PDB file of C-alpha atoms in Angstrom:
ATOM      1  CA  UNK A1488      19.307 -28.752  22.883  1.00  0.00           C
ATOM      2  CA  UNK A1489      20.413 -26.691  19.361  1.00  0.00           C
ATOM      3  CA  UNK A1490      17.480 -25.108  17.665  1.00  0.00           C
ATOM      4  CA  UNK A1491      18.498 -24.055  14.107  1.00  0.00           C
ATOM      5  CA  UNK A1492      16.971 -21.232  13.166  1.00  0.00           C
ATOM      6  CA  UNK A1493      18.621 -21.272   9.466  1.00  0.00           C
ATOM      7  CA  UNK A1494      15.830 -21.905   6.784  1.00  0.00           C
ATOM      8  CA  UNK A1495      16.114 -21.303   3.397  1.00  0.00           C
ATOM      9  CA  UNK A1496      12.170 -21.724   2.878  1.00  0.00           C
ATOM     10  CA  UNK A1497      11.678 -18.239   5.069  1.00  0.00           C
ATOM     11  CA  UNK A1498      13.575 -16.078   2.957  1.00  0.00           C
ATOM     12  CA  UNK A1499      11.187 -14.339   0.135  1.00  0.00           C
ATOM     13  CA  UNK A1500      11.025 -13.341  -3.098  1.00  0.00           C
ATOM     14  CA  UNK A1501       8.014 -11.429  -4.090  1.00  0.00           C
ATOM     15  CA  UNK A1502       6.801 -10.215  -7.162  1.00  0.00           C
ATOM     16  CA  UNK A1503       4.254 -12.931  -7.947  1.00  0.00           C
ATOM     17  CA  UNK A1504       1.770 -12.516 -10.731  1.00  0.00           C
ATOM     18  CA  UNK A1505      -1.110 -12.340  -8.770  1.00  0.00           C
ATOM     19  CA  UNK A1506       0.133  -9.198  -6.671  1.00  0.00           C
ATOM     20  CA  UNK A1507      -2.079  -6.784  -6.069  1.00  0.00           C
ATOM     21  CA  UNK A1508      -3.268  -3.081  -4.424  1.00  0.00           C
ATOM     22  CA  UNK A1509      -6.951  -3.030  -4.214  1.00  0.00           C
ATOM     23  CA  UNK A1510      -8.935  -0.594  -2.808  1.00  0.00           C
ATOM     24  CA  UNK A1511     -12.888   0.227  -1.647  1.00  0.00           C
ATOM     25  CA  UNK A1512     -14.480   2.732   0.012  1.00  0.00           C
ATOM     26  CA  UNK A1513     -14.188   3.444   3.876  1.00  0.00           C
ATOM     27  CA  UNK A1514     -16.072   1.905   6.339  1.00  0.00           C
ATOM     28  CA  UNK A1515     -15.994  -1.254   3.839  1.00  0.00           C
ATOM     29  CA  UNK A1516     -14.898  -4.579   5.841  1.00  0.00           C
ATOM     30  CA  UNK A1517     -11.774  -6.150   4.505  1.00  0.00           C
ATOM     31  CA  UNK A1518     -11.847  -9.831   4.736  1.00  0.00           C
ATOM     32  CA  UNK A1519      -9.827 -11.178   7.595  1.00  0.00           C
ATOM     33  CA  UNK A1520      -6.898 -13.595   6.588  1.00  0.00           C
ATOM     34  CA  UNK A1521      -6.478 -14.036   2.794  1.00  0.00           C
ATOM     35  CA  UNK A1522      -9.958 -14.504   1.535  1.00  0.00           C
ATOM     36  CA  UNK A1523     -11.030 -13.416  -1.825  1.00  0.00           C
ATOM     37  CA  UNK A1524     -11.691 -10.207  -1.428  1.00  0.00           C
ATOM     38  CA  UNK A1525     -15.925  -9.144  -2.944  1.00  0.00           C
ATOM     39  CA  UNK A1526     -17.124  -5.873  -4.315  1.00  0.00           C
ATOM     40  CA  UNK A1527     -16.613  -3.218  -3.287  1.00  0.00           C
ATOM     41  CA  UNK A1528     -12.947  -3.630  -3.377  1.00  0.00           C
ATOM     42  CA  UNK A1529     -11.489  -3.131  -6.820  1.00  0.00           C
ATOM     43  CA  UNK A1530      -8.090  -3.734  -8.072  1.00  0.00           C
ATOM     44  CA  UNK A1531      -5.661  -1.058  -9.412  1.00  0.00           C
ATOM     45  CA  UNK A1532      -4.833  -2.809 -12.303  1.00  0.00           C
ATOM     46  CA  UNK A1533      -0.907  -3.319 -13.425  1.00  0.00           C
ATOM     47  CA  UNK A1534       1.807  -2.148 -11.275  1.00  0.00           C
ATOM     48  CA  UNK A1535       5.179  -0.826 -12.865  1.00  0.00           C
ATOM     49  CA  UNK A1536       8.462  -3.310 -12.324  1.00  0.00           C
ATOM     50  CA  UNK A1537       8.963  -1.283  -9.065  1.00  0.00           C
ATOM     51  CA  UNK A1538       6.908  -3.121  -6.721  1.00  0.00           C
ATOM     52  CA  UNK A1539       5.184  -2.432  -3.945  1.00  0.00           C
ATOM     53  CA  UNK A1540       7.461  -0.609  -1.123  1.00  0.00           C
ATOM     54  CA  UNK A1541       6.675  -0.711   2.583  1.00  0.00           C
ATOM     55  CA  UNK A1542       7.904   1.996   5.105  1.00  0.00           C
ATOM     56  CA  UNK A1543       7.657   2.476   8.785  1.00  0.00           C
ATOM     57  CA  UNK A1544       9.318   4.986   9.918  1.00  0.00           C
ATOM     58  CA  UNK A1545       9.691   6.256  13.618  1.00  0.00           C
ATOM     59  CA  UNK A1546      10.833   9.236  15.711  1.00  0.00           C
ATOM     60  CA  UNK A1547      12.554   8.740  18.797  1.00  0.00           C
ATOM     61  CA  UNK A1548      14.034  10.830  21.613  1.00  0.00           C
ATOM     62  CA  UNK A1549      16.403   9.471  23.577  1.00  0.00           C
ATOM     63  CA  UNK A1550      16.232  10.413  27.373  1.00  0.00           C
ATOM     64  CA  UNK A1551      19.588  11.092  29.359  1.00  0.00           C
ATOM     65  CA  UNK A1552      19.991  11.119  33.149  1.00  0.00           C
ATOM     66  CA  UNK A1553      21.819  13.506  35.383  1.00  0.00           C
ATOM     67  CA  UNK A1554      23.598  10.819  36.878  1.00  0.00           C
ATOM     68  CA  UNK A1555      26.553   9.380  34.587  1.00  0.00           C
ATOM     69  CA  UNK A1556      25.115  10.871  31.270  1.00  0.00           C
ATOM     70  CA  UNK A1557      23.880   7.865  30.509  1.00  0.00           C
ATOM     71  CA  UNK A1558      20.619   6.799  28.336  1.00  0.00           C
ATOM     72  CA  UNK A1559      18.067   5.584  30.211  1.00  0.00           C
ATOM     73  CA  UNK A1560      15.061   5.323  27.624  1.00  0.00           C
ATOM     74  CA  UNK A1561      14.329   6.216  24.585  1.00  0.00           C
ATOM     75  CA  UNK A1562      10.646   6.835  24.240  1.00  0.00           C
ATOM     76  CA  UNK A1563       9.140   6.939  20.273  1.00  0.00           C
ATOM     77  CA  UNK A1564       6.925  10.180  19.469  1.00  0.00           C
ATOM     78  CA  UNK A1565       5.856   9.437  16.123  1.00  0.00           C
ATOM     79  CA  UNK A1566       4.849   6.706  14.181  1.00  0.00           C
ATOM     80  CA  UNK A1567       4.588   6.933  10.239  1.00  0.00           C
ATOM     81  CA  UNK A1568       3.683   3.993   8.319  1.00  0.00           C
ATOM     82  CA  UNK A1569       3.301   4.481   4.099  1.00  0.00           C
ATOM     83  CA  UNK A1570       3.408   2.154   1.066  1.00  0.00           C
ATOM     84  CA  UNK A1571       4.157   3.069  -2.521  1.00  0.00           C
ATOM     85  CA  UNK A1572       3.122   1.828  -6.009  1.00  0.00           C
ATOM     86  CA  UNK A1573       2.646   2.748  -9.547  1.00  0.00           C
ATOM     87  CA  UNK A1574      -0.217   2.178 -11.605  1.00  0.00           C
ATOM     88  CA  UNK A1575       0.825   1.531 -14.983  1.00  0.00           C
ATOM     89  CA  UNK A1576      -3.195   1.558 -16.355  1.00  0.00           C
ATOM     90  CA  UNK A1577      -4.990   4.625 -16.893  1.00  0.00           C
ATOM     91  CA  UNK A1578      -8.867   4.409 -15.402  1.00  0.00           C
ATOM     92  CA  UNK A1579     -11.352   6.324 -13.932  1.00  0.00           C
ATOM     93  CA  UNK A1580     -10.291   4.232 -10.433  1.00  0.00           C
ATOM     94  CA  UNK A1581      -6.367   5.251 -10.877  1.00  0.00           C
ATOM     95  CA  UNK A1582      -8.233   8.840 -11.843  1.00  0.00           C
ATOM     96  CA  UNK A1583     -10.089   9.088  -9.172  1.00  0.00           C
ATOM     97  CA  UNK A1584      -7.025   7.962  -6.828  1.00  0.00           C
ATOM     98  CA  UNK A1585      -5.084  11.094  -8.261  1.00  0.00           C
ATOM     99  CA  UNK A1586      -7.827  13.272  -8.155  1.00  0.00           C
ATOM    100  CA  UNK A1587     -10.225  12.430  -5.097  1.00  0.00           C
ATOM    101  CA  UNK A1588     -13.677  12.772  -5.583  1.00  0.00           C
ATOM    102  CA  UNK A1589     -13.863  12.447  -9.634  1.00  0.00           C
ATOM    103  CA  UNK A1590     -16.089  10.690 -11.166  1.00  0.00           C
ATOM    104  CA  UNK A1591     -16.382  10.348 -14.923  1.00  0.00           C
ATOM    105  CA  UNK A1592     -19.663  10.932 -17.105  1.00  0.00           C
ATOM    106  CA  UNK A1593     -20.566  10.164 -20.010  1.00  0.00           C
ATOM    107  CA  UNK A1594     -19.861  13.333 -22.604  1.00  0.00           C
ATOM    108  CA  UNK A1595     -22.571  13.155 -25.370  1.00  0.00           C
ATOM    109  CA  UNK A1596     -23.991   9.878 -27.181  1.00  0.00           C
ATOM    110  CA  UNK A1597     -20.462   9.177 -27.723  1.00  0.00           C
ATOM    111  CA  UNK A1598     -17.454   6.586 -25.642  1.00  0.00           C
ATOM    112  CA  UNK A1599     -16.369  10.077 -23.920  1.00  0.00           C
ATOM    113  CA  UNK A1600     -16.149  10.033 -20.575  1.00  0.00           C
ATOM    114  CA  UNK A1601     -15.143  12.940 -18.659  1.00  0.00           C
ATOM    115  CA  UNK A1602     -15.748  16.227 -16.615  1.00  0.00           C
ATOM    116  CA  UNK A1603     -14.499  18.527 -14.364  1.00  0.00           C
ATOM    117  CA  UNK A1604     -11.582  17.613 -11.565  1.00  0.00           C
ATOM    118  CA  UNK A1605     -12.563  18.863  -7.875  1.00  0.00           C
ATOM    119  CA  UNK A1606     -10.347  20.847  -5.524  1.00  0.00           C
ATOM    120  CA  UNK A1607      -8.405  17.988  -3.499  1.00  0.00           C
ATOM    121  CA  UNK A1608      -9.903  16.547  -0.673  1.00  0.00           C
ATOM    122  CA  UNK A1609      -9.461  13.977   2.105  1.00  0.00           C
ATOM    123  CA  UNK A1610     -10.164  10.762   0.657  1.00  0.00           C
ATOM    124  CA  UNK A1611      -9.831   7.980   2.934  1.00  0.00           C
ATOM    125  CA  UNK A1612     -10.323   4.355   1.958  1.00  0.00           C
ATOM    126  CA  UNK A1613      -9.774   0.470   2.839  1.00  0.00           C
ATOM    127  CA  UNK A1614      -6.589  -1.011   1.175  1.00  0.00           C
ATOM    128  CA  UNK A1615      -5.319  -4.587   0.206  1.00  0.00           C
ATOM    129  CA  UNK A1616      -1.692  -4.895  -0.317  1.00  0.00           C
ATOM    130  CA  UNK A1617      -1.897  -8.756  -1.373  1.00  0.00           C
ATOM    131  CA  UNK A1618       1.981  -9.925  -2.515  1.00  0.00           C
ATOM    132  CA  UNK A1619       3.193 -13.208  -3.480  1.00  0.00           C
ATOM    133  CA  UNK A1620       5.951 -15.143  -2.909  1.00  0.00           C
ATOM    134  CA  UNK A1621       8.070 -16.274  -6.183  1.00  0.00           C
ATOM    135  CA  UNK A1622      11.251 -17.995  -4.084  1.00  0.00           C
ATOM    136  CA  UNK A1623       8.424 -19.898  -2.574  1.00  0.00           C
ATOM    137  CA  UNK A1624       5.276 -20.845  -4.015  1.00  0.00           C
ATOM    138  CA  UNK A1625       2.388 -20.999  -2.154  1.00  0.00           C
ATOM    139  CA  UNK A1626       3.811 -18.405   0.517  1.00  0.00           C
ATOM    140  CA  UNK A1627       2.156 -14.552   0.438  1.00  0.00           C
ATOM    141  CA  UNK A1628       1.071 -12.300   2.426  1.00  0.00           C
ATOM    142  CA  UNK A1629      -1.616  -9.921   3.133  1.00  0.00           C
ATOM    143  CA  UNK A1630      -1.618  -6.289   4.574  1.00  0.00           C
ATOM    144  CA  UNK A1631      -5.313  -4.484   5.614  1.00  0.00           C
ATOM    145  CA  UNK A1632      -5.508  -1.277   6.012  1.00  0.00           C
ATOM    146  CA  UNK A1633      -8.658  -0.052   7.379  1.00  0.00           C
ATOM    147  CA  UNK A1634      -7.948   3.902   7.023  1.00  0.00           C
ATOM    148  CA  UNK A1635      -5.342   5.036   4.232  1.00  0.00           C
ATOM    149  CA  UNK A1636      -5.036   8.216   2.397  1.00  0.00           C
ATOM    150  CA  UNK A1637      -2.838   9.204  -0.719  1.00  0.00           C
ATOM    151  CA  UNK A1638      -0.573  11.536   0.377  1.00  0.00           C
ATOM    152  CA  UNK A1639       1.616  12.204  -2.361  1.00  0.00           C
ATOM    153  CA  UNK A1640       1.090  11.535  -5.808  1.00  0.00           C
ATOM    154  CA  UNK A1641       4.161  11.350  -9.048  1.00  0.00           C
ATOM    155  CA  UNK A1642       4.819  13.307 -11.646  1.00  0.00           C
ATOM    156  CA  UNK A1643       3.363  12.557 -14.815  1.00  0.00           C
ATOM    157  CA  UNK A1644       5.685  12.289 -17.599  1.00  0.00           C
ATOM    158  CA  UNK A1645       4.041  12.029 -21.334  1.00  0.00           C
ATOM    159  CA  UNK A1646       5.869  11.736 -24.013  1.00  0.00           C
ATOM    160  CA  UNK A1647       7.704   9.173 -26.839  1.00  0.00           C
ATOM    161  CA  UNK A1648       9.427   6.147 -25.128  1.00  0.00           C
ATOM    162  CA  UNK A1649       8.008   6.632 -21.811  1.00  0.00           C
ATOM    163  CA  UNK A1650       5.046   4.617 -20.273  1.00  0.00           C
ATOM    164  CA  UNK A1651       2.523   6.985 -18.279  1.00  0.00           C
ATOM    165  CA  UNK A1652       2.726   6.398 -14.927  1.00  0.00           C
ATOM    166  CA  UNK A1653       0.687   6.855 -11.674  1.00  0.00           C
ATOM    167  CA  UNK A1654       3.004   7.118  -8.594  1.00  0.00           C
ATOM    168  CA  UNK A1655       1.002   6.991  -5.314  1.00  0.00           C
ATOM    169  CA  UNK A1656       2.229   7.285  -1.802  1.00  0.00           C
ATOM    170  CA  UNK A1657      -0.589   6.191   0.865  1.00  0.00           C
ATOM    171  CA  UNK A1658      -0.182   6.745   4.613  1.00  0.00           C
ATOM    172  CA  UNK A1659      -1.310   4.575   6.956  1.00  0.00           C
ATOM    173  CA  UNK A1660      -3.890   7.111   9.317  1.00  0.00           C
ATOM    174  CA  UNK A1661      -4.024   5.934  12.984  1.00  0.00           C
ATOM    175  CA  UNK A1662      -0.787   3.727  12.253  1.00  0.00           C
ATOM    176  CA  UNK A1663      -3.094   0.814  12.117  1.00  0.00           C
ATOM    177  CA  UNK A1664      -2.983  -2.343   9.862  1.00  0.00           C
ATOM    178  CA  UNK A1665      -3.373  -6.055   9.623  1.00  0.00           C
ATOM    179  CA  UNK A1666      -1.419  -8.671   8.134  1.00  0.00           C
ATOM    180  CA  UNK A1667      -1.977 -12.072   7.396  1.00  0.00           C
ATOM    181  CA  UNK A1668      -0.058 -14.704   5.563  1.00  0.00           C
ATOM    182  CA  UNK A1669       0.312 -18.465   5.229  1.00  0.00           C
ATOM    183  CA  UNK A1670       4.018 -18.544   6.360  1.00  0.00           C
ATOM    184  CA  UNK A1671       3.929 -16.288   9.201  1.00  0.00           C
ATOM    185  CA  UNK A1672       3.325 -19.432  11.689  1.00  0.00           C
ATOM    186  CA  UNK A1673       5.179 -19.015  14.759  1.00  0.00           C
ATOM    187  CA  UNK A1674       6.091 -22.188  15.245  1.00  0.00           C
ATOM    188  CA  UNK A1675       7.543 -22.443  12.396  1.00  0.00           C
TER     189      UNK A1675
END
């Protein structure tokens, strides 16, 4: 019996216009599988042409025996897990993703909004990484994690013929996440 496992339909494009990073507040319960997600989660608006970029990243040390030299197991010792984006909007939730724990107020009778930006902080929260497939409609898929921090934030560059953008960097805490997806059958 030949099983062929050559399918054009599994290899993806994303990029879709419905991709998304949203984000709520810890403790919040992301929907399992690829239900709407409800308030509190909110959406980070436009992402630049880069994407969304997944990383997992290990450290390893490799064990050798006495006997022969030879590698008998290679046992991992770290586990890092991050995604990037960039935020191409600029709002009091991208704001607050740069600068963890502020909050705009209203400044005067006016449409000010403003005030002053902590000291960072630890500010852990629930993401959605929701992507679509364009090489295959109807495909996409779904990543939950439950506990992610920014870690590193981009440089902001302002000035004629650039587009200010908001790089973030989030790492996956505890190495956990979820993922869901309507062509990750596998029987398929």
């Amino acid at each position: 019996m030949s099983v062929n496992a050559l399918d054009a339909t599994n290899i993806e494009i994303y990029g879709g216009d419905d991709d998304a990073v949203l984000v709520a507040p810890i403790g919040t319960t992301a929907p399992a599988g690829i239900a709407a997600p409800t308030a509190p989660f909110k959406n980070v608006g436009w992402l630049s042409e880069d994407g969304i970029s997944w990383d997992d990243a290990t450290d390893k040390v490799t064990i050798t025996a006495h006997q022969g030299g030879v590698e008998v197991i290679e046992v991992t010792t770290k586990v890092t897990r991050t995604f990037k984006f960039q935020c191409l909007e600029e709002t009091a939730l991208v704001l607050g993703l740069r600068y963890p724990g502020f909050t705009p107020a209203q400044v005067g009778s006016g449409q000010v909004y403003g005030g002053e930006v902590p000291t960072p902080g630890t500010d852990r929260r629930v993401w959605i990484i929701d992507t679509y497939s364009i090489s295959n409609p109807g495909h996409r898929v779904r990543k939950v994690v439950p506990i992610g921090q920014v870690s590193t934030v981009g440089t902001l560059v302002m000035k004629r013929g650039a587009v200010k953008v908001y790089e973030f960097e989030v790492k996956v805490m505890e190495g956990k996440f979820f993922i869901y997806g309507t062509n990750l059958n596998p029987a398929g």
